[in-house]
């Protein structure tokens, strides 16, 4: 909203916003998208792959600006990044290929002797199904054995952390998903109880007590999305606006958590960190 205000769009004055929140019930998204379409807005902004898919299925005419969607081409939401086609454009959160391998690189740099990494995924998440196949070959190259732990509900998390520990995991790679990030301190607290160094996508993970996070600069991506909203409301066509990709990824390290785990962060990681939490 700050970027929209900077561009001259003031809610209640020059802009009317109708919000629809499924409250973590993804099955409600098609119904909510249909309600939005019936209200005939000038534009729909959709966050996350399920919401974007629901909006795209609900209308082929109203412009859609998507945010926080990884690999929209791989998900079948756009024809290409350069020429998305149809009524949809926006911002992608990940550059396809290699991102998950980078996360494993960071864990290897942190834990040069570690052998076993548990990976938390949600099999209902389209992005996880699309990007996880990158990981086994990358893990093999780095000398990691992967232990995949699947979860579909937040309530499964305590058992998942306990299972990872029992199976001999020496570190955790937690994929980005709402069930792992709400409330923000849940996964960091469970990782601390298990005594496991953990890495996740969102900066909020490290800020809430997780050891490390590595992912795109989400506030910067939101600002890009706001600029596309501005351009479309001023007459631009979505099909003419290429899908933007992140150009910067942020590494956040929680030094307090590292100390509690008895870990010394290598100087090479400290030098690359965008934020150090003490």
Coordinates of C-alpha atoms in Angstrom, one line a residue:
X1 CA 0.0 0.0 0.0
X2 CA 2.9 2.4 0.7
X3 CA 4.0 2.1 -3.0
X4 CA 0.5 2.6 -4.3
X5 CA 0.2 5.8 -2.1
X6 CA 3.5 7.0 -3.5
X7 CA 2.1 6.5 -7.0
X8 CA -1.0 8.6 -6.1
X9 CA -3.5 5.8 -5.2
X10 CA -5.2 6.6 -1.9
X11 CA -7.6 4.0 -0.6
X12 CA -11.1 5.6 -0.1
X13 CA -10.2 8.6 -2.3
X14 CA -8.7 7.5 -5.6
X15 CA -8.9 3.7 -5.0
X16 CA -11.5 1.3 -3.7
X17 CA -10.2 -2.0 -2.5
X18 CA -12.5 -5.1 -2.0
X19 CA -10.6 -7.7 0.0
X20 CA -11.3 -11.4 0.0
X21 CA -9.5 -13.6 2.5
X22 CA -10.0 -17.4 2.4
X23 CA -8.6 -17.7 6.0
X24 CA -6.4 -20.6 5.0
X25 CA -9.3 -22.5 3.4
X26 CA -8.1 -22.8 -0.1
X27 CA -11.3 -24.6 -1.2
X28 CA -13.1 -21.2 -0.8
X29 CA -10.9 -19.5 -3.4
X30 CA -13.0 -20.3 -6.5
X31 CA -16.1 -19.0 -4.7
X32 CA -14.3 -15.8 -3.6
X33 CA -12.9 -15.2 -7.1
X34 CA -16.3 -15.6 -8.6
X35 CA -17.6 -13.0 -6.1
X36 CA -14.9 -10.6 -7.1
X37 CA -15.6 -11.0 -10.8
X38 CA -19.3 -10.4 -10.3
X39 CA -18.4 -7.0 -8.7
X40 CA -16.7 -6.0 -11.9
X41 CA -13.5 -4.5 -10.6
X42 CA -11.0 -2.8 -12.8
X43 CA -8.2 -5.2 -11.7
X44 CA -7.7 -8.2 -9.5
X45 CA -4.5 -8.6 -7.4
X46 CA -3.9 -12.2 -6.4
X47 CA -1.4 -13.6 -3.9
X48 CA 0.0 -17.2 -4.1
X49 CA -0.5 -19.8 -6.8
X50 CA -3.9 -21.1 -5.6
X51 CA -5.4 -17.6 -5.5
X52 CA -3.9 -16.7 -9.0
X53 CA -5.3 -19.9 -10.5
X54 CA -8.8 -19.2 -9.0
X55 CA -8.8 -15.7 -10.4
X56 CA -7.5 -16.8 -13.8
X57 CA -10.2 -19.5 -14.0
X58 CA -12.9 -17.0 -13.0
X59 CA -12.2 -14.4 -15.7
X60 CA -10.3 -14.0 -19.0
X61 CA -11.1 -10.3 -19.3
X62 CA -10.4 -8.5 -16.0
X63 CA -6.7 -7.8 -15.6
X64 CA -4.9 -9.9 -13.0
X65 CA -1.7 -8.9 -11.2
X66 CA -0.1 -11.8 -9.5
X67 CA 2.3 -11.7 -6.6
X68 CA 4.4 -14.3 -4.8
X69 CA 4.1 -17.0 -7.4
X70 CA 7.2 -19.1 -8.2
X71 CA 7.6 -20.2 -11.8
X72 CA 4.2 -19.2 -13.3
X73 CA 5.2 -20.7 -16.6
X74 CA 5.9 -24.1 -15.1
X75 CA 2.6 -23.9 -13.3
X76 CA 0.8 -23.2 -16.5
X77 CA -0.4 -19.7 -15.5
X78 CA 1.5 -17.9 -18.2
X79 CA 2.7 -18.6 -21.7
X80 CA 6.1 -17.2 -21.0
X81 CA 7.8 -14.6 -18.7
X82 CA 8.4 -12.2 -21.6
X83 CA 5.0 -12.6 -23.1
X84 CA 2.6 -13.9 -20.5
X85 CA -0.5 -13.5 -22.8
X86 CA -4.1 -13.2 -21.8
X87 CA -5.1 -11.0 -18.9
X88 CA -2.4 -11.9 -16.4
X89 CA 1.0 -10.5 -15.5
X90 CA 2.9 -9.7 -12.3
X91 CA 5.9 -10.8 -10.3
X92 CA 7.5 -14.2 -9.9
X93 CA 9.2 -15.0 -6.5
X94 CA 11.8 -17.5 -7.8
X95 CA 14.0 -17.9 -10.8
X96 CA 13.3 -21.4 -12.1
X97 CA 16.1 -23.9 -11.6
X98 CA 18.9 -23.9 -9.1
X99 CA 17.3 -22.0 -6.1
X100 CA 16.8 -25.1 -3.9
X101 CA 20.4 -26.2 -4.8
X102 CA 21.6 -22.8 -3.4
X103 CA 19.8 -23.5 -0.1
X104 CA 21.7 -26.8 0.2
X105 CA 24.9 -25.0 -0.7
X106 CA 24.4 -22.7 2.3
X107 CA 23.8 -25.6 4.6
X108 CA 26.9 -27.3 3.4
X109 CA 28.9 -24.2 3.9
X110 CA 27.5 -24.0 7.5
X111 CA 27.9 -27.7 8.3
X112 CA 30.8 -29.1 6.3
X113 CA 30.6 -32.5 8.0
X114 CA 26.8 -33.0 8.0
X115 CA 25.4 -36.0 6.1
X116 CA 21.7 -35.9 6.6
X117 CA 19.2 -33.1 5.9
X118 CA 15.5 -33.3 6.5
X119 CA 13.3 -31.4 3.9
X120 CA 9.9 -30.2 5.0
X121 CA 7.4 -30.0 2.1
X122 CA 3.7 -29.7 1.6
X123 CA 2.7 -32.1 -1.2
X124 CA -0.5 -30.1 -1.8
X125 CA 1.7 -27.1 -2.7
X126 CA 2.1 -26.9 -6.5
X127 CA 5.4 -25.1 -6.2
X128 CA 6.8 -27.8 -3.9
X129 CA 5.9 -30.5 -6.4
X130 CA 7.4 -28.5 -9.2
X131 CA 10.7 -27.5 -7.6
X132 CA 11.6 -30.4 -5.3
X133 CA 12.9 -32.6 -8.1
X134 CA 15.9 -30.2 -8.3
X135 CA 17.0 -31.2 -4.8
X136 CA 18.1 -34.9 -5.0
X137 CA 20.8 -34.4 -7.6
X138 CA 22.0 -31.3 -5.9
X139 CA 22.1 -33.1 -2.5
X140 CA 24.0 -36.0 -4.0
X141 CA 26.6 -33.6 -5.4
X142 CA 27.1 -32.1 -2.0
X143 CA 27.2 -35.4 -0.1
X144 CA 23.8 -35.0 1.6
X145 CA 21.2 -37.7 2.2
X146 CA 17.7 -36.2 2.0
X147 CA 14.9 -37.2 4.3
X148 CA 11.6 -35.8 2.9
X149 CA 9.0 -35.1 5.5
X150 CA 5.5 -34.3 4.2
X151 CA 2.9 -32.1 6.0
X152 CA -0.4 -30.8 5.0
X153 CA -1.6 -29.2 8.2
X154 CA 0.1 -27.0 10.8
X155 CA -0.9 -29.4 13.5
X156 CA 1.5 -32.0 12.1
X157 CA 4.6 -29.9 12.7
X158 CA 5.6 -31.1 16.2
X159 CA 5.5 -34.7 15.1
X160 CA 7.5 -33.8 11.9
X161 CA 10.3 -32.1 13.9
X162 CA 10.4 -35.1 16.3
X163 CA 10.5 -37.5 13.4
X164 CA 13.3 -35.6 11.7
X165 CA 15.4 -35.7 14.8
X166 CA 14.7 -39.3 15.5
X167 CA 15.8 -40.2 11.9
X168 CA 19.2 -38.6 12.5
X169 CA 18.7 -35.3 10.7
X170 CA 21.5 -32.8 11.3
X171 CA 19.8 -29.9 9.6
X172 CA 16.4 -28.8 8.2
X173 CA 15.5 -27.2 4.9
X174 CA 11.9 -25.9 5.3
X175 CA 10.2 -25.0 2.1
X176 CA 8.1 -21.8 2.0
X177 CA 4.4 -22.5 2.8
X178 CA 1.8 -20.9 5.0
X179 CA 1.5 -24.0 7.1
X180 CA 5.2 -23.7 8.1
X181 CA 5.1 -19.9 8.7
X182 CA 2.1 -19.3 10.8
X183 CA 2.4 -18.3 13.5
X184 CA 5.9 -17.0 12.7
X185 CA 7.6 -18.4 15.8
X186 CA 6.2 -21.9 15.6
X187 CA 8.7 -23.6 13.3
X188 CA 11.7 -21.7 14.8
X189 CA 10.6 -22.8 18.3
X190 CA 10.2 -26.4 17.3
X191 CA 13.6 -26.3 15.5
X192 CA 15.2 -24.9 18.7
X193 CA 13.6 -27.6 20.8
X194 CA 14.9 -30.3 18.5
X195 CA 18.4 -28.7 18.4
X196 CA 18.4 -28.6 14.6
X197 CA 20.0 -25.9 12.5
X198 CA 17.3 -24.8 10.1
X199 CA 16.9 -22.7 6.9
X200 CA 13.7 -21.4 5.3
X201 CA 12.6 -19.1 2.6
X202 CA 11.1 -16.1 4.5
X203 CA 13.2 -13.6 6.4
X204 CA 10.5 -13.7 9.1
X205 CA 11.7 -17.3 9.9
X206 CA 15.2 -16.1 11.0
X207 CA 13.7 -12.9 12.6
X208 CA 11.5 -15.1 14.7
X209 CA 14.3 -17.3 15.9
X210 CA 15.2 -19.7 13.0
X211 CA 18.9 -20.0 12.2
X212 CA 18.9 -18.8 8.6
X213 CA 16.6 -17.7 5.8
X214 CA 17.4 -17.3 2.2
X215 CA 14.9 -16.0 -0.3
X216 CA 13.7 -13.1 -2.5
X217 CA 13.3 -9.6 -1.2
X218 CA 9.5 -9.8 -0.8
X219 CA 9.0 -6.1 0.0
X220 CA 10.8 -5.2 -3.2
X221 CA 8.7 -7.6 -5.2
X222 CA 5.5 -6.1 -3.7
X223 CA 6.6 -2.7 -4.8
X224 CA 7.1 -4.0 -8.4
X225 CA 3.6 -5.5 -8.2
X226 CA 2.2 -2.1 -7.1
X227 CA 3.8 -0.4 -10.1
X228 CA 2.1 -2.9 -12.4
X229 CA -1.2 -2.2 -10.7
X230 CA -0.6 1.5 -11.3
X231 CA 0.3 1.0 -15.0
X232 CA -2.7 -1.2 -15.7
X233 CA -5.1 1.1 -14.0
X234 CA -3.7 3.8 -16.2
X235 CA -4.4 1.8 -19.4
X236 CA -1.6 -0.7 -19.9
X237 CA -2.5 -4.2 -21.0
X238 CA -1.3 -7.2 -18.9
X239 CA -0.2 -9.1 -22.0
X240 CA 2.2 -6.3 -22.9
X241 CA 3.9 -6.3 -19.4
X242 CA 6.5 -9.1 -18.9
X243 CA 6.5 -11.0 -15.7
X244 CA 9.1 -9.6 -13.4
X245 CA 11.6 -11.9 -11.7
X246 CA 13.6 -11.2 -8.5
X247 CA 17.1 -9.9 -8.9
X248 CA 18.1 -10.0 -5.3
X249 CA 17.9 -12.8 -2.7
X250 CA 18.4 -12.0 1.0
X251 CA 20.4 -14.1 3.4
X252 CA 19.4 -13.5 7.1
X253 CA 21.3 -15.2 9.9
X254 CA 20.3 -15.3 13.5
X255 CA 23.5 -15.2 15.6
X256 CA 21.7 -15.6 18.8
X257 CA 20.2 -18.9 17.6
X258 CA 23.6 -20.0 16.2
X259 CA 25.1 -19.5 19.7
X260 CA 22.3 -21.5 21.4
X261 CA 23.0 -24.3 19.0
X262 CA 26.8 -24.1 19.6
X263 CA 27.5 -23.2 16.0
X264 CA 30.1 -20.8 14.7
X265 CA 29.0 -19.2 11.5
X266 CA 31.8 -19.2 8.9
X267 CA 33.2 -15.8 8.0
X268 CA 32.2 -16.4 4.4
X269 CA 28.5 -16.6 5.3
X270 CA 28.8 -13.6 7.7
X271 CA 30.2 -11.5 4.9
X272 CA 27.4 -12.4 2.5
X273 CA 24.6 -11.9 5.0
X274 CA 22.1 -9.1 4.3
X275 CA 21.0 -9.1 7.9
X276 CA 22.6 -10.4 11.1
X277 CA 20.3 -10.8 14.1
X278 CA 22.0 -10.6 17.5

